[in-house]
Short mmCIF file of C-alpha atoms and ligand atoms in Angstrom, two decimals:
data_model
loop_
_atom_site.label_atom_id
_atom_site.label_comp_id
_atom_site.label_asym_id
_atom_site.label_seq_id
_atom_site.Cartn_x
_atom_site.Cartn_y
_atom_site.Cartn_z
CA UNK A 18 61.81 -65.43 11.51
CA UNK A 19 63.74 -63.78 8.69
CA UNK A 20 61.63 -64.13 5.57
CA UNK A 21 58.91 -61.52 6.26
CA UNK A 22 61.56 -58.94 7.14
CA UNK A 23 61.66 -55.20 6.60
CA UNK A 24 64.60 -55.40 4.23
CA UNK A 25 68.23 -54.94 5.23
CA UNK A 26 68.26 -51.11 5.58
CA UNK A 27 65.18 -50.91 7.81
CA UNK A 28 66.27 -54.06 9.70
CA UNK A 29 69.58 -52.36 10.57
CA UNK A 30 67.99 -49.06 11.49
CA UNK A 31 64.89 -50.22 13.34
CA UNK A 32 65.22 -53.83 14.57
CA UNK A 33 68.88 -54.71 14.98
CA UNK A 34 69.54 -52.10 17.74
CA UNK A 35 66.67 -53.60 19.76
CA UNK A 36 68.19 -57.10 19.54
CA UNK A 37 71.66 -55.77 20.33
CA UNK A 38 70.31 -53.98 23.40
CA UNK A 39 69.35 -57.38 24.89
CA UNK A 40 73.06 -58.08 25.42
CA UNK A 41 73.16 -61.60 23.95
CA UNK A 42 75.24 -62.46 20.85
CA UNK A 43 73.14 -61.60 17.79
CA UNK A 44 73.04 -63.99 14.82
CA UNK A 45 71.16 -62.60 11.83
CA UNK A 46 69.36 -64.92 9.42
CA UNK A 47 69.55 -63.80 5.80
CA UNK A 48 67.81 -64.93 2.64
CA UNK A 49 67.15 -63.72 -0.85
CA UNK A 50 64.97 -64.29 -3.88
CA UNK A 51 67.81 -65.01 -6.25
CA UNK A 52 71.49 -65.42 -5.54
CA UNK A 53 72.36 -61.71 -5.96
CA UNK A 54 69.94 -60.76 -3.20
CA UNK A 55 71.88 -62.92 -0.71
CA UNK A 56 74.98 -60.92 -1.63
CA UNK A 57 73.18 -57.56 -1.39
CA UNK A 58 71.92 -58.44 2.12
CA UNK A 59 75.38 -59.67 3.19
CA UNK A 60 76.90 -56.39 1.88
CA UNK A 61 74.29 -54.45 3.83
CA UNK A 62 75.30 -56.20 7.07
CA UNK A 63 79.06 -56.16 6.49
CA UNK A 64 79.94 -53.55 9.12
CA UNK A 65 77.17 -54.51 11.59
CA UNK A 66 78.22 -55.76 15.01
CA UNK A 67 77.07 -59.40 14.79
CA UNK A 68 78.16 -62.73 16.28
CA UNK A 69 77.42 -64.60 13.02
CA UNK A 70 75.32 -64.65 9.88
CA UNK A 71 72.98 -67.56 9.17
CA UNK A 72 72.29 -68.06 5.48
CA UNK A 73 68.88 -69.60 4.85
CA UNK A 74 69.26 -71.43 1.54
CA UNK A 75 65.67 -72.71 1.59
CA UNK A 76 64.58 -69.62 -0.33
CA UNK A 77 63.56 -70.10 -3.98
CA UNK A 78 66.23 -69.50 -6.59
CA UNK A 79 64.25 -67.49 -9.15
CA UNK A 80 67.09 -67.76 -11.67
CA UNK A 81 66.65 -71.56 -11.59
CA UNK A 82 62.85 -71.44 -11.98
CA UNK A 83 61.98 -71.18 -8.27
CA UNK A 84 63.67 -74.35 -6.99
CA UNK A 85 65.08 -73.85 -3.51
CA UNK A 86 68.73 -72.77 -3.69
CA UNK A 87 69.38 -75.40 -1.02
CA UNK A 88 68.43 -78.34 -3.24
CA UNK A 89 71.41 -77.73 -5.54
CA UNK A 90 74.93 -78.28 -4.19
CA UNK A 91 76.27 -75.93 -6.92
CA UNK A 92 73.86 -73.11 -6.04
CA UNK A 93 74.59 -73.56 -2.33
CA UNK A 94 78.34 -73.36 -3.01
CA UNK A 95 77.85 -70.18 -5.05
CA UNK A 96 75.77 -68.48 -2.33
CA UNK A 97 78.05 -69.58 0.51
CA UNK A 98 81.32 -68.55 -1.12
CA UNK A 99 79.86 -65.14 -2.07
CA UNK A 100 78.50 -64.49 1.43
CA UNK A 101 81.74 -65.82 2.98
CA UNK A 102 83.78 -63.27 0.97
CA UNK A 103 81.49 -60.44 2.10
CA UNK A 104 81.27 -61.35 5.78
CA UNK A 105 83.66 -60.58 8.63
CA UNK A 106 81.85 -62.96 11.02
CA UNK A 107 81.25 -66.75 11.01
CA UNK A 108 78.81 -67.91 8.34
CA UNK A 109 76.30 -70.56 9.33
CA UNK A 110 74.38 -72.23 6.50
CA UNK A 111 70.86 -73.41 7.23
CA UNK A 112 70.05 -76.41 5.05
CA UNK A 113 66.69 -77.52 3.73
CA UNK A 114 65.62 -81.07 4.69
CA UNK A 115 63.87 -81.52 1.33
CA UNK A 116 66.80 -83.16 -0.47
CA UNK A 117 67.71 -86.74 -1.32
CA UNK A 118 71.22 -86.42 0.14
CA UNK A 119 71.79 -83.81 2.84
CA UNK A 120 75.43 -84.94 3.03
CA UNK A 121 76.04 -83.80 -0.55
CA UNK A 122 74.69 -80.30 0.12
CA UNK A 123 76.45 -80.13 3.49
CA UNK A 124 79.83 -80.96 1.92
CA UNK A 125 79.24 -78.33 -0.81
CA UNK A 126 78.56 -75.71 1.89
CA UNK A 127 81.59 -76.76 3.93
CA UNK A 128 83.89 -76.70 0.88
CA UNK A 129 82.57 -73.21 -0.02
CA UNK A 130 83.61 -71.86 3.38
CA UNK A 131 80.67 -72.41 5.75
CA UNK A 132 81.76 -72.25 9.41
CA UNK A 133 78.77 -74.28 10.69
CA UNK A 134 75.53 -75.81 9.40
CA UNK A 135 72.01 -75.62 10.77
CA UNK A 136 70.05 -78.83 10.15
CA UNK A 137 67.37 -78.19 9.28
CA UNK A 138 64.64 -75.89 8.07
CA UNK A 139 60.95 -76.89 7.99
CA UNK A 140 59.63 -79.53 5.57
CA UNK A 141 57.37 -78.57 2.65
CA UNK A 142 53.81 -79.42 3.72
CA UNK A 143 50.17 -78.70 2.99
CA UNK A 144 46.72 -79.15 4.55
CA UNK A 145 43.34 -79.15 2.78
CA UNK A 146 39.90 -77.98 3.95
CA UNK A 147 37.62 -80.98 3.20
CA UNK A 148 34.55 -78.85 2.48
CA UNK A 149 36.06 -76.22 0.18
CA UNK A 150 38.96 -78.48 -0.92
CA UNK A 151 41.12 -75.38 -0.77
CA UNK A 152 44.54 -75.34 0.85
CA UNK A 153 44.34 -74.27 4.50
CA UNK A 154 47.55 -72.29 4.22
CA UNK A 155 47.41 -68.87 2.58
CA UNK A 156 50.03 -69.64 -0.05
CA UNK A 157 48.97 -73.23 -0.75
CA UNK A 158 51.87 -75.16 0.69
CA UNK A 159 54.00 -74.05 3.61
CA UNK A 160 56.61 -75.20 6.09
CA UNK A 161 55.77 -78.15 8.38
CA UNK A 162 57.61 -77.92 11.70
CA UNK A 163 57.34 -78.86 15.36
CA UNK A 164 57.50 -82.21 17.22
CA UNK A 165 56.32 -84.23 14.18
CA UNK A 166 59.58 -83.57 12.33
CA UNK A 167 61.94 -84.33 15.23
CA UNK A 168 62.86 -87.94 14.30
CA UNK A 169 63.53 -86.91 10.70
CA UNK A 170 65.67 -83.97 11.83
CA UNK A 171 67.66 -86.22 14.20
CA UNK A 172 68.52 -88.53 11.30
CA UNK A 173 69.51 -85.57 9.10
CA UNK A 174 71.74 -84.20 11.89
CA UNK A 175 73.45 -87.59 12.25
CA UNK A 176 73.95 -87.88 8.48
CA UNK A 177 75.34 -84.34 8.27
CA UNK A 178 77.64 -84.67 11.28
CA UNK A 179 79.07 -87.85 9.76
CA UNK A 180 79.75 -86.06 6.47
CA UNK A 181 81.42 -82.79 7.57
CA UNK A 182 84.02 -81.58 10.08
CA UNK A 183 82.33 -78.24 10.90
CA UNK A 184 79.81 -77.97 13.77
CA UNK A 185 76.16 -78.87 13.16
CA UNK A 186 73.36 -76.92 14.86
CA UNK A 187 70.34 -79.18 15.32
CA UNK A 188 66.84 -77.84 14.67
CA UNK A 189 63.44 -79.45 14.26
CA UNK A 190 60.74 -80.14 16.82
CA UNK A 191 62.73 -79.42 19.96
CA UNK A 192 60.42 -78.70 22.90
CA UNK A 193 62.28 -80.12 25.96
CA UNK A 194 65.76 -80.54 27.45
CA UNK A 195 65.49 -84.27 26.59
CA UNK A 196 65.03 -83.31 22.93
CA UNK A 197 68.17 -81.16 23.13
CA UNK A 198 70.17 -84.09 24.56
CA UNK A 199 68.92 -86.35 21.77
CA UNK A 200 70.13 -83.88 19.10
CA UNK A 201 73.50 -83.53 20.83
CA UNK A 202 73.98 -87.30 21.03
CA UNK A 203 73.11 -87.52 17.31
CA UNK A 204 75.98 -85.12 16.55
CA UNK A 205 74.73 -81.54 16.99
CA UNK A 206 77.01 -79.11 18.85
CA UNK A 207 74.20 -76.63 19.49
CA UNK A 208 70.45 -76.43 18.88
CA UNK A 209 67.72 -74.01 17.87
CA UNK A 210 64.15 -73.90 19.11
CA UNK A 211 61.52 -72.57 16.70
CA UNK A 212 57.88 -73.68 16.80
CA UNK A 213 57.89 -74.44 20.54
CA UNK A 214 58.44 -70.74 21.23
CA UNK A 215 55.23 -69.86 19.39
CA UNK A 216 53.06 -72.10 21.58
CA UNK A 217 55.17 -71.57 24.73
CA UNK A 218 57.20 -68.34 24.67
CA UNK A 219 59.14 -69.46 27.76
CA UNK A 220 60.18 -72.75 26.09
CA UNK A 221 63.84 -71.79 25.71
CA UNK A 222 64.31 -70.53 29.27
CA UNK A 223 62.56 -73.67 30.60
CA UNK A 224 64.80 -75.91 28.50
CA UNK A 225 67.90 -74.08 29.78
CA UNK A 226 66.67 -74.41 33.37
CA UNK A 227 66.00 -78.15 32.93
CA UNK A 228 69.30 -79.02 31.23
CA UNK A 229 71.64 -79.11 34.27
CA UNK A 230 69.51 -81.74 36.09
CA UNK A 231 69.19 -83.78 32.93
CA UNK A 232 72.96 -83.76 32.40
CA UNK A 233 73.40 -85.05 35.96
CA UNK A 234 70.84 -87.81 35.31
CA UNK A 235 72.69 -88.74 32.12
CA UNK A 236 75.96 -88.94 34.06
CA UNK A 237 77.89 -86.28 32.12
CA UNK A 238 79.70 -83.18 33.38
CA UNK A 239 78.63 -80.95 30.53
CA UNK A 240 76.54 -80.86 27.35
CA UNK A 241 79.71 -81.10 25.20
CA UNK A 242 80.26 -84.65 26.47
CA UNK A 243 77.03 -85.71 24.76
CA UNK A 244 77.94 -84.40 21.30
CA UNK A 245 78.18 -87.25 18.80
CA UNK A 246 78.10 -89.88 21.53
CA UNK A 247 75.68 -92.38 19.98
CA UNK A 248 76.41 -95.86 21.30
CA UNK A 249 77.98 -97.69 18.38
CA UNK A 250 79.37 -94.47 16.84
CA UNK A 251 78.28 -92.61 13.74
CA UNK A 252 77.29 -95.76 11.89
CA UNK A 253 74.67 -96.56 14.57
CA UNK A 254 72.21 -94.09 13.03
C1 LIG B 12 56.17 -69.37 11.70
C2 LIG B 12 57.54 -69.84 11.26
C3 LIG B 12 58.35 -68.97 10.52
C4 LIG B 12 59.63 -69.37 10.11
N1 LIG B 12 60.40 -68.49 9.41
C5 LIG B 12 61.66 -68.84 9.06
C6 LIG B 12 62.52 -67.91 8.40
O1 LIG B 12 62.14 -66.78 8.14
N2 LIG B 12 63.77 -68.32 8.07
C7 LIG B 12 64.22 -69.56 8.37
O2 LIG B 12 65.38 -69.89 8.08
N3 LIG B 12 63.43 -70.48 9.00
C8 LIG B 12 62.17 -70.13 9.36
N4 LIG B 12 61.37 -71.05 10.00
C9 LIG B 12 61.88 -72.41 10.24
C10 LIG B 12 62.37 -72.56 11.67
O3 LIG B 12 63.40 -71.64 11.96
C11 LIG B 12 62.90 -73.99 11.93
O4 LIG B 12 64.03 -74.23 11.12
C12 LIG B 12 61.87 -75.07 11.63
O5 LIG B 12 60.56 -74.63 11.96
C13 LIG B 12 62.15 -76.38 12.38
O6 LIG B 12 62.33 -76.18 13.77
P1 LIG B 12 61.12 -76.18 14.85
O7 LIG B 12 60.37 -77.48 14.69
O8 LIG B 12 61.80 -76.02 16.18
O9 LIG B 12 60.25 -74.99 14.50
C14 LIG B 12 60.09 -70.68 10.44
C15 LIG B 12 59.26 -71.54 11.16
C16 LIG B 12 58.00 -71.15 11.58
C17 LIG B 12 57.13 -72.11 12.36
#
């Protein structure tokens, strides 16, 4: 969860060492309110010991009136090439699903130097209290995530994987090892688990524990064999 962060200086001083102490590769998610803020955060992390940066382009682009940076292929290209120049580690670009053509944005990110793409962020959503008729979320709308978005995310992963040569990291509603396999078959090379960890903090370790048996049941020797293996090829989805 990168958006409500402490800012890059305090993140580096107070939080990053705690993640690094866990011993796993650390990928830091960055965002900004305006394109220059992405660059300032990337500069602030330049000499940090990281495995990768993930650039969350779902943030509003205040210079373009608050539209998400990620809805404009040009704005995405600008952010990605600027972060790419500033970063010594692989740059993953996390796309928003709220676009008419994810392929167009994915290609813009790839052409601008992205090393991988995460597909996708949460969907814009809202809920209303029937009595007060006020939005139930504090800021009106918010991000809709979890199992309800999984089929939409699978389709976006397939569309993205068909459009680019760089790896796609699938994300959206994953709660089980079976969900992981579905994303891999659709074309993802890796996955992320978000909402499930809020309701079930052990979700990721359970998924990892369940995967080996599932791979045996599916008749493959490793998860990599599943990647992009839809019967009928890319056109099947
Ligand atoms: C409470 C919450 C906070 C989130 N904060 C961020 C964030 O700061 N940056 C980001 O890129 N995505 C954020 N997301 C989106 C998730 O990382 C993920 O892309 C999305 O929820 C879809 O996956 P899921 O269904 O597994 O949660 C957040 C999601 C939730 C539920």
